[in-house]
mmCIF file of C-alpha atoms in Angstrom:
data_model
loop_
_atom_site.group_PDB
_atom_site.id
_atom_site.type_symbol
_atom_site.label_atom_id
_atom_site.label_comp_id
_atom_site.label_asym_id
_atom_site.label_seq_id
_atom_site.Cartn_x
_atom_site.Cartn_y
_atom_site.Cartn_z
ATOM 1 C CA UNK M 11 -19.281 0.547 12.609
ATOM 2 C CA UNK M 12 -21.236 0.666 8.882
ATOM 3 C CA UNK M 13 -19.590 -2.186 6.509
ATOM 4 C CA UNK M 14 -18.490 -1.178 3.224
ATOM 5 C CA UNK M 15 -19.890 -1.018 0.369
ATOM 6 C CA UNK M 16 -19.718 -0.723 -3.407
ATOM 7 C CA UNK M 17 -22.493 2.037 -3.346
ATOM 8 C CA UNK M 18 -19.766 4.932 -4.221
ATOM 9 C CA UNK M 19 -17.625 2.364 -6.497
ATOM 10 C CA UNK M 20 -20.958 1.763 -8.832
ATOM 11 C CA UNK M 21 -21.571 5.842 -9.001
ATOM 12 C CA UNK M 22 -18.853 6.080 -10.599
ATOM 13 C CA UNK M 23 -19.027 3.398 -12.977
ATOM 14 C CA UNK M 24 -22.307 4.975 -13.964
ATOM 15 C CA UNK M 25 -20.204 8.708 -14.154
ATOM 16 C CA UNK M 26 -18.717 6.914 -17.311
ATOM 17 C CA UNK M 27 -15.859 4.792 -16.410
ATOM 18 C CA UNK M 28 -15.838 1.327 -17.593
ATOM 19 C CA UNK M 29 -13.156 -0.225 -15.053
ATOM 20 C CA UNK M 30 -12.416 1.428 -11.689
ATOM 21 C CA UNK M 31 -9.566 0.831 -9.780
ATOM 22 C CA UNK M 32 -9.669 0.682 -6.113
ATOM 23 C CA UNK M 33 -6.575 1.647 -4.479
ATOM 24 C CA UNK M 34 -4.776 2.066 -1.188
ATOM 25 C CA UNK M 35 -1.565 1.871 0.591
ATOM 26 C CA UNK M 36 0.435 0.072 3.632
ATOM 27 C CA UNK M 37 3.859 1.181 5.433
ATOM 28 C CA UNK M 38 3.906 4.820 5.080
ATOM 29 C CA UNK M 39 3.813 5.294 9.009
ATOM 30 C CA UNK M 40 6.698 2.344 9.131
ATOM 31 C CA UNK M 41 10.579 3.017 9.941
ATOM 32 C CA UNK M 42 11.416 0.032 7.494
ATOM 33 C CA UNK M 43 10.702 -2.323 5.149
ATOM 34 C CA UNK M 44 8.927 -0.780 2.124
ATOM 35 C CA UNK M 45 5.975 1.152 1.081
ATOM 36 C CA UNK M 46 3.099 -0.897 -0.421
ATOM 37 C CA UNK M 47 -0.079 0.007 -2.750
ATOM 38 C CA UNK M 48 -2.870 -3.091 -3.291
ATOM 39 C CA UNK M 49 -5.587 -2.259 -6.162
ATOM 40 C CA UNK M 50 -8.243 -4.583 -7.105
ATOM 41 C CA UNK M 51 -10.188 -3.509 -10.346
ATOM 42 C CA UNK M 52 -13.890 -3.563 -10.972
ATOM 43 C CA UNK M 53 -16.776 -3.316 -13.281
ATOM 44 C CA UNK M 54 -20.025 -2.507 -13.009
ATOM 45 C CA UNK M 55 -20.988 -6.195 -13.637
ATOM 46 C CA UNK M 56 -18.988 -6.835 -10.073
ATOM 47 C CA UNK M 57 -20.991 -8.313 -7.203
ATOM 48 C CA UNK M 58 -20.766 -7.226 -3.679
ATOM 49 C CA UNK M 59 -17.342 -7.844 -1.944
ATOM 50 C CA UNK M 60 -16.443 -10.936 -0.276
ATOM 51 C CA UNK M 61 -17.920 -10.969 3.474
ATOM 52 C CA UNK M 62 -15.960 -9.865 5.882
ATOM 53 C CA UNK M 63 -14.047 -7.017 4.226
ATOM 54 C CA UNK M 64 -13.469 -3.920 6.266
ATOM 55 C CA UNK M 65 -10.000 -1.709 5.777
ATOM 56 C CA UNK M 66 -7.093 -4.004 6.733
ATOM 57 C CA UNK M 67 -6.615 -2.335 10.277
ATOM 58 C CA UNK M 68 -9.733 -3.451 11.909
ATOM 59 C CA UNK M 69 -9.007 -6.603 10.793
ATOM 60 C CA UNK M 70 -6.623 -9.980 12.894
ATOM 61 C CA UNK M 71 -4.081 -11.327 10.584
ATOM 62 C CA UNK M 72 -6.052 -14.289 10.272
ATOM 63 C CA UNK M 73 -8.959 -12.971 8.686
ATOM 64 C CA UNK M 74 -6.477 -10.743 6.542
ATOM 65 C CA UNK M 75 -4.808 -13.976 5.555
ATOM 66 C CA UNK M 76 -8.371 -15.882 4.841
ATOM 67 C CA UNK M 77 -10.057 -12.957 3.197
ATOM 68 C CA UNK M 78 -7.122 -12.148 0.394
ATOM 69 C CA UNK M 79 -7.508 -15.269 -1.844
ATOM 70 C CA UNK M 80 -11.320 -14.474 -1.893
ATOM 71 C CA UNK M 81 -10.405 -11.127 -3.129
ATOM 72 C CA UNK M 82 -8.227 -11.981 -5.545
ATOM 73 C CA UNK M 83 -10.850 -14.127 -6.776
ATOM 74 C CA UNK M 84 -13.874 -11.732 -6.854
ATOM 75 C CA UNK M 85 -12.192 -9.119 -8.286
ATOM 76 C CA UNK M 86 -11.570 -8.545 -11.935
ATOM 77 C CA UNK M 87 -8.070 -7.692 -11.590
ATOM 78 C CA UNK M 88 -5.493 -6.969 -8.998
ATOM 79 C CA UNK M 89 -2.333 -6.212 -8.043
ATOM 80 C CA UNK M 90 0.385 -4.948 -5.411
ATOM 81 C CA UNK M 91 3.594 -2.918 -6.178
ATOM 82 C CA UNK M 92 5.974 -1.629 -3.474
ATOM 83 C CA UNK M 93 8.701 1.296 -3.605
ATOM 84 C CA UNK M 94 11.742 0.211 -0.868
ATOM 85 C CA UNK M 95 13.166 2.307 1.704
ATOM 86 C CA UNK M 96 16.047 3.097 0.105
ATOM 87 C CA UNK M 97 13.853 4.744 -3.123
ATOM 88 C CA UNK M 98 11.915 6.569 0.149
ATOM 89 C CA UNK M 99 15.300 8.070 1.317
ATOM 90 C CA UNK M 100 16.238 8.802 -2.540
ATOM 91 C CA UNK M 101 13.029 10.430 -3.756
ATOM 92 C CA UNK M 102 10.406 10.905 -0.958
ATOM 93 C CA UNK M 103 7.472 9.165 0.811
ATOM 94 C CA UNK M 104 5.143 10.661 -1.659
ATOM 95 C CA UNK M 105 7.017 9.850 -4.683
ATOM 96 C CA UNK M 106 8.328 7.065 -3.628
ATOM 97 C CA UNK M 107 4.428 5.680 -3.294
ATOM 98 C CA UNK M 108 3.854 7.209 -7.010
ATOM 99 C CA UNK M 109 6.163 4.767 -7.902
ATOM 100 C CA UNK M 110 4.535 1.704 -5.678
ATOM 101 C CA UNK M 111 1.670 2.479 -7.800
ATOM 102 C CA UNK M 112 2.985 2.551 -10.719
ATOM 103 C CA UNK M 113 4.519 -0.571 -10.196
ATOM 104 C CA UNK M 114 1.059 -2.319 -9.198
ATOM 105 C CA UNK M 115 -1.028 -0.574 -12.129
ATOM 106 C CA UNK M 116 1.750 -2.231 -14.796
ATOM 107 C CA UNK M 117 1.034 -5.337 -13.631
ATOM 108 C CA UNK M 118 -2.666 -5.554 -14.226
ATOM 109 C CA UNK M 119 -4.115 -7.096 -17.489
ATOM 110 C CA UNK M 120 -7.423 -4.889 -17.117
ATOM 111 C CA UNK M 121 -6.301 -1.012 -16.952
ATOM 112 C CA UNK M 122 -8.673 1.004 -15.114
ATOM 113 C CA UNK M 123 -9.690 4.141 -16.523
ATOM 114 C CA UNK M 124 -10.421 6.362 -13.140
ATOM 115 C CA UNK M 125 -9.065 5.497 -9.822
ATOM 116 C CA UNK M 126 -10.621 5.691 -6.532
ATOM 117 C CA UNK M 127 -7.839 6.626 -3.955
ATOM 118 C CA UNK M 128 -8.116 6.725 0.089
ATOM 119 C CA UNK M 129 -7.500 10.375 1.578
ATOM 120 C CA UNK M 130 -7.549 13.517 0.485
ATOM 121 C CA UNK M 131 -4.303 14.167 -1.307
ATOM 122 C CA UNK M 132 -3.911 12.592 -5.030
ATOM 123 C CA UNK M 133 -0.009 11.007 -4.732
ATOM 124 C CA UNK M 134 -0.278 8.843 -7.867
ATOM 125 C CA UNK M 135 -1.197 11.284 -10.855
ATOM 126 C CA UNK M 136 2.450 12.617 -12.213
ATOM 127 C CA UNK M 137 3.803 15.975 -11.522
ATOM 128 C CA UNK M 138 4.331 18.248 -14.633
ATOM 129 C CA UNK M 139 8.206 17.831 -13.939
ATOM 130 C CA UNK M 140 7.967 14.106 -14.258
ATOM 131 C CA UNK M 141 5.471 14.080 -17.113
ATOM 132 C CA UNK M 142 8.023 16.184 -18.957
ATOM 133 C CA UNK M 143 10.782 13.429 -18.441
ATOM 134 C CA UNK M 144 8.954 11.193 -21.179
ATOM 135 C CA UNK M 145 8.743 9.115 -18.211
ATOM 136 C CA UNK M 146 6.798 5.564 -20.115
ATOM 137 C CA UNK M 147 4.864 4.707 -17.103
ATOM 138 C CA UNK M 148 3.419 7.902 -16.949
ATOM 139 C CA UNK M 149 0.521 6.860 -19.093
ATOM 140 C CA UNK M 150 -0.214 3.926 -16.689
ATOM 141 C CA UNK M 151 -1.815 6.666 -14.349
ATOM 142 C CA UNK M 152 -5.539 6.967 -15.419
ATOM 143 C CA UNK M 153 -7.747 9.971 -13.675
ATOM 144 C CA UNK M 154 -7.929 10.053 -10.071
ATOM 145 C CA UNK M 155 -10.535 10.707 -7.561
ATOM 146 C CA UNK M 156 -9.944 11.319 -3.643
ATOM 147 C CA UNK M 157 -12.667 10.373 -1.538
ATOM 148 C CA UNK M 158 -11.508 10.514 2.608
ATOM 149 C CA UNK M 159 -12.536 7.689 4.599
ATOM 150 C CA UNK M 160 -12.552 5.575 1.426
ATOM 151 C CA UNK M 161 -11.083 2.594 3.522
ATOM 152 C CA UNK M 162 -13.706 2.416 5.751
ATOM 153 C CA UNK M 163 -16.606 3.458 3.205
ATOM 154 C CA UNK M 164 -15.646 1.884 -0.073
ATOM 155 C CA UNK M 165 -15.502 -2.049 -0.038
ATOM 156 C CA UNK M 166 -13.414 -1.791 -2.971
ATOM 157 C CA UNK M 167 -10.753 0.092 -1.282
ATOM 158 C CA UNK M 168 -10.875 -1.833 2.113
ATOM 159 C CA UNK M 169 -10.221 -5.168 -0.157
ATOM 160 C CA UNK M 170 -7.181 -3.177 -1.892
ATOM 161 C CA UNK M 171 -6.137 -2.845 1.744
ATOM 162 C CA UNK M 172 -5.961 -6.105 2.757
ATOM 163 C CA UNK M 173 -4.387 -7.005 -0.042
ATOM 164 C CA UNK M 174 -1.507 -4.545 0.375
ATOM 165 C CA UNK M 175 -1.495 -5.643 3.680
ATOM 166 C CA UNK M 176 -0.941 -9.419 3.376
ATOM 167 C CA UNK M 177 1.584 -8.828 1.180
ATOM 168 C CA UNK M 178 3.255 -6.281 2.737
ATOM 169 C CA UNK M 179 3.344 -8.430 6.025
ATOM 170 C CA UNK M 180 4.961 -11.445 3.890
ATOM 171 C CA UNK M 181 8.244 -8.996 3.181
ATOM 172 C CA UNK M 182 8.475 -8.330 6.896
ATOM 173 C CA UNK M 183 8.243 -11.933 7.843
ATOM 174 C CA UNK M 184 10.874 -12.878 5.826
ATOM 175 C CA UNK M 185 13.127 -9.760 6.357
ATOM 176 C CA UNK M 186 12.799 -10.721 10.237
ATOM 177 C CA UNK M 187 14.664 -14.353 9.400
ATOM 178 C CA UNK M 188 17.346 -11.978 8.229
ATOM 179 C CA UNK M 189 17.431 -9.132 11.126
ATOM 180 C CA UNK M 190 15.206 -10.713 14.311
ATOM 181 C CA UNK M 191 16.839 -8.763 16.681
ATOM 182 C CA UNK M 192 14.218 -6.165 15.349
ATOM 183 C CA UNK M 193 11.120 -8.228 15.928
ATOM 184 C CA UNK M 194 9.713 -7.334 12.542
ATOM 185 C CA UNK M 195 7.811 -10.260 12.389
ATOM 186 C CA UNK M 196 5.499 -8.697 15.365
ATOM 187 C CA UNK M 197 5.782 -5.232 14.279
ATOM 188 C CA UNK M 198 6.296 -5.183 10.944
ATOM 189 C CA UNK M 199 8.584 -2.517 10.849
ATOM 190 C CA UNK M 200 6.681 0.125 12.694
ATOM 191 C CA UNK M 201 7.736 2.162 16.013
ATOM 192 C CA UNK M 202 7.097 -0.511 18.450
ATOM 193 C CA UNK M 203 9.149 -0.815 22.054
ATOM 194 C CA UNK M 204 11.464 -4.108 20.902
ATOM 195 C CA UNK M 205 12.048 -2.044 17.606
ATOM 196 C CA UNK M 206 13.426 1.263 19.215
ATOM 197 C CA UNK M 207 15.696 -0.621 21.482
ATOM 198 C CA UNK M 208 17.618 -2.836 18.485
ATOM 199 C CA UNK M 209 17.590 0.606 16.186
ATOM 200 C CA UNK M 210 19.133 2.253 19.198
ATOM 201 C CA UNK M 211 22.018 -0.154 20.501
ATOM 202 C CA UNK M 212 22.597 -1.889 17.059
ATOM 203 C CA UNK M 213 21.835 1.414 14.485
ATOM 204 C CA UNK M 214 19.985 0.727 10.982
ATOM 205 C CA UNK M 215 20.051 -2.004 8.650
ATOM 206 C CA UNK M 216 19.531 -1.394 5.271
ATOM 207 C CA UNK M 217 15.922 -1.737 5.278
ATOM 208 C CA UNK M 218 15.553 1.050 7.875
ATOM 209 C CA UNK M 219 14.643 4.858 6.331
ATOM 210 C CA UNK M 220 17.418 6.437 7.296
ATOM 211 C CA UNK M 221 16.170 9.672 5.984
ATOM 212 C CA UNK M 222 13.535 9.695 9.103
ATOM 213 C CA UNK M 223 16.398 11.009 11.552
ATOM 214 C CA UNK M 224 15.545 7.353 13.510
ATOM 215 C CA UNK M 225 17.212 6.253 16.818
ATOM 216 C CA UNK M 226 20.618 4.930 16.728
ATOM 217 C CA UNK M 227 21.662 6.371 12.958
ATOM 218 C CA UNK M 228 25.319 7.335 14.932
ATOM 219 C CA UNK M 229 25.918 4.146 16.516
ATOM 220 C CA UNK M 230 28.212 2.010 14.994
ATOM 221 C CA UNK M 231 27.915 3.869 11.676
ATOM 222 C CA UNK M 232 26.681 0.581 10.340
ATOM 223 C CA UNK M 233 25.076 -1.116 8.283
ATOM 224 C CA UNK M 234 23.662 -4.323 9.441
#
């Protein structure tokens, strides 16, 4: 498989843009823990990424773990917000990552002024219903452009990946201490064999989304 590259990142620093942010997301496929969004920011003075990057799924959790510092120091800026399960039962998956975002883009010191987001389907630019609110974080959301693939493709994007990743994986890990009958710390919350068995004889903890209609919701009527 092609390695990423900046090629798409630079064209559209030359469209205009000064600083682009790269952005992508963790957990939405996940029945708990939260949903994460990793940006890195860059100029057109930015070199090539670090070696080694490639979207955080093709990657062991070692090289995850050895490539984030490097990305955190070759990019200009970056940063990781998350949106819990609870907001995901309350508001949404797709709102629920609006908010993730929002969350990372108010904690960067260099604002981009276009973002570069994986997929097809914009999920961080404000519905008119929100924008209406006088919602402040609302003008945190710069332009955004969809490009599918972008993961794989856009080095840029793969390194906001891993860094979503990484972090996202930390939560688990430490949830797991709290709940290991759920084995988070090997599947990080996703729909893995160990994890359907605890959901069903032990029902949901509070990290679970319980809006998903998962296993074991009736037993107990708990909340572990």
């Amino acid at each position: 498989m092609t390695a990423p590259t900046l090629r798409y990142e630079r064209e559209l620093l030359r469209t205009g843009a000064t600083l682009l942010g790269c952005v992508d997301e963790v957990g939405r496929g996940a029945l708990s823990g939260p949903v994460t969004l990793g940006v890195v920011v860059l100029s057109a003075a930015t070199k090539s990424a670090p070696q080694g990057v490639r979207d955080s799924k093709l990657l062991s959790a070692p090289m995850r773990e050895r490539l984030a510092p490097k990305i955190r120091r070759w990019a200009l800026d970056h940063a990781v917000g998350h949106a819990s399960a609870e907001e995901i039962d309350e508001y949404g998956l797709m709102a629920a990552m609006r908010i993730a975002g929002r969350r990372a883009l108010s904690q960067l010191t260099h604002l981009p002024d276009l973002l570069l987001l994986d997929g097809n389907h914009d999920y961080l630019s404000p519905p008119v219903q929100e924008a209406l609110f006088g919602d402040p974080d609302i003008d945190l959301v710069p332009p955004v452009v969809t490009r599918i693939k972008a993961d794989m493709r856009c080095s840029g994007v793969a390194a906001a990946s891993v860094l979503a990743k990484t972090t996202r994986d930390a939560i688990m890990l430490e949830l797991d201490t709290e709940h290991p009958e759920f084995c988070w710390a090997d599947n990080k919350g996703y729909s893995a064999p160990a994890h359907m068995d605890a959901l069903v004889r032990l029902g949901p903890t509070r990290h679970h989304r319980r809006s998903w209609s998962l296993p074991g919701l009736e037993s107990l009527g708990s909340t572990p």
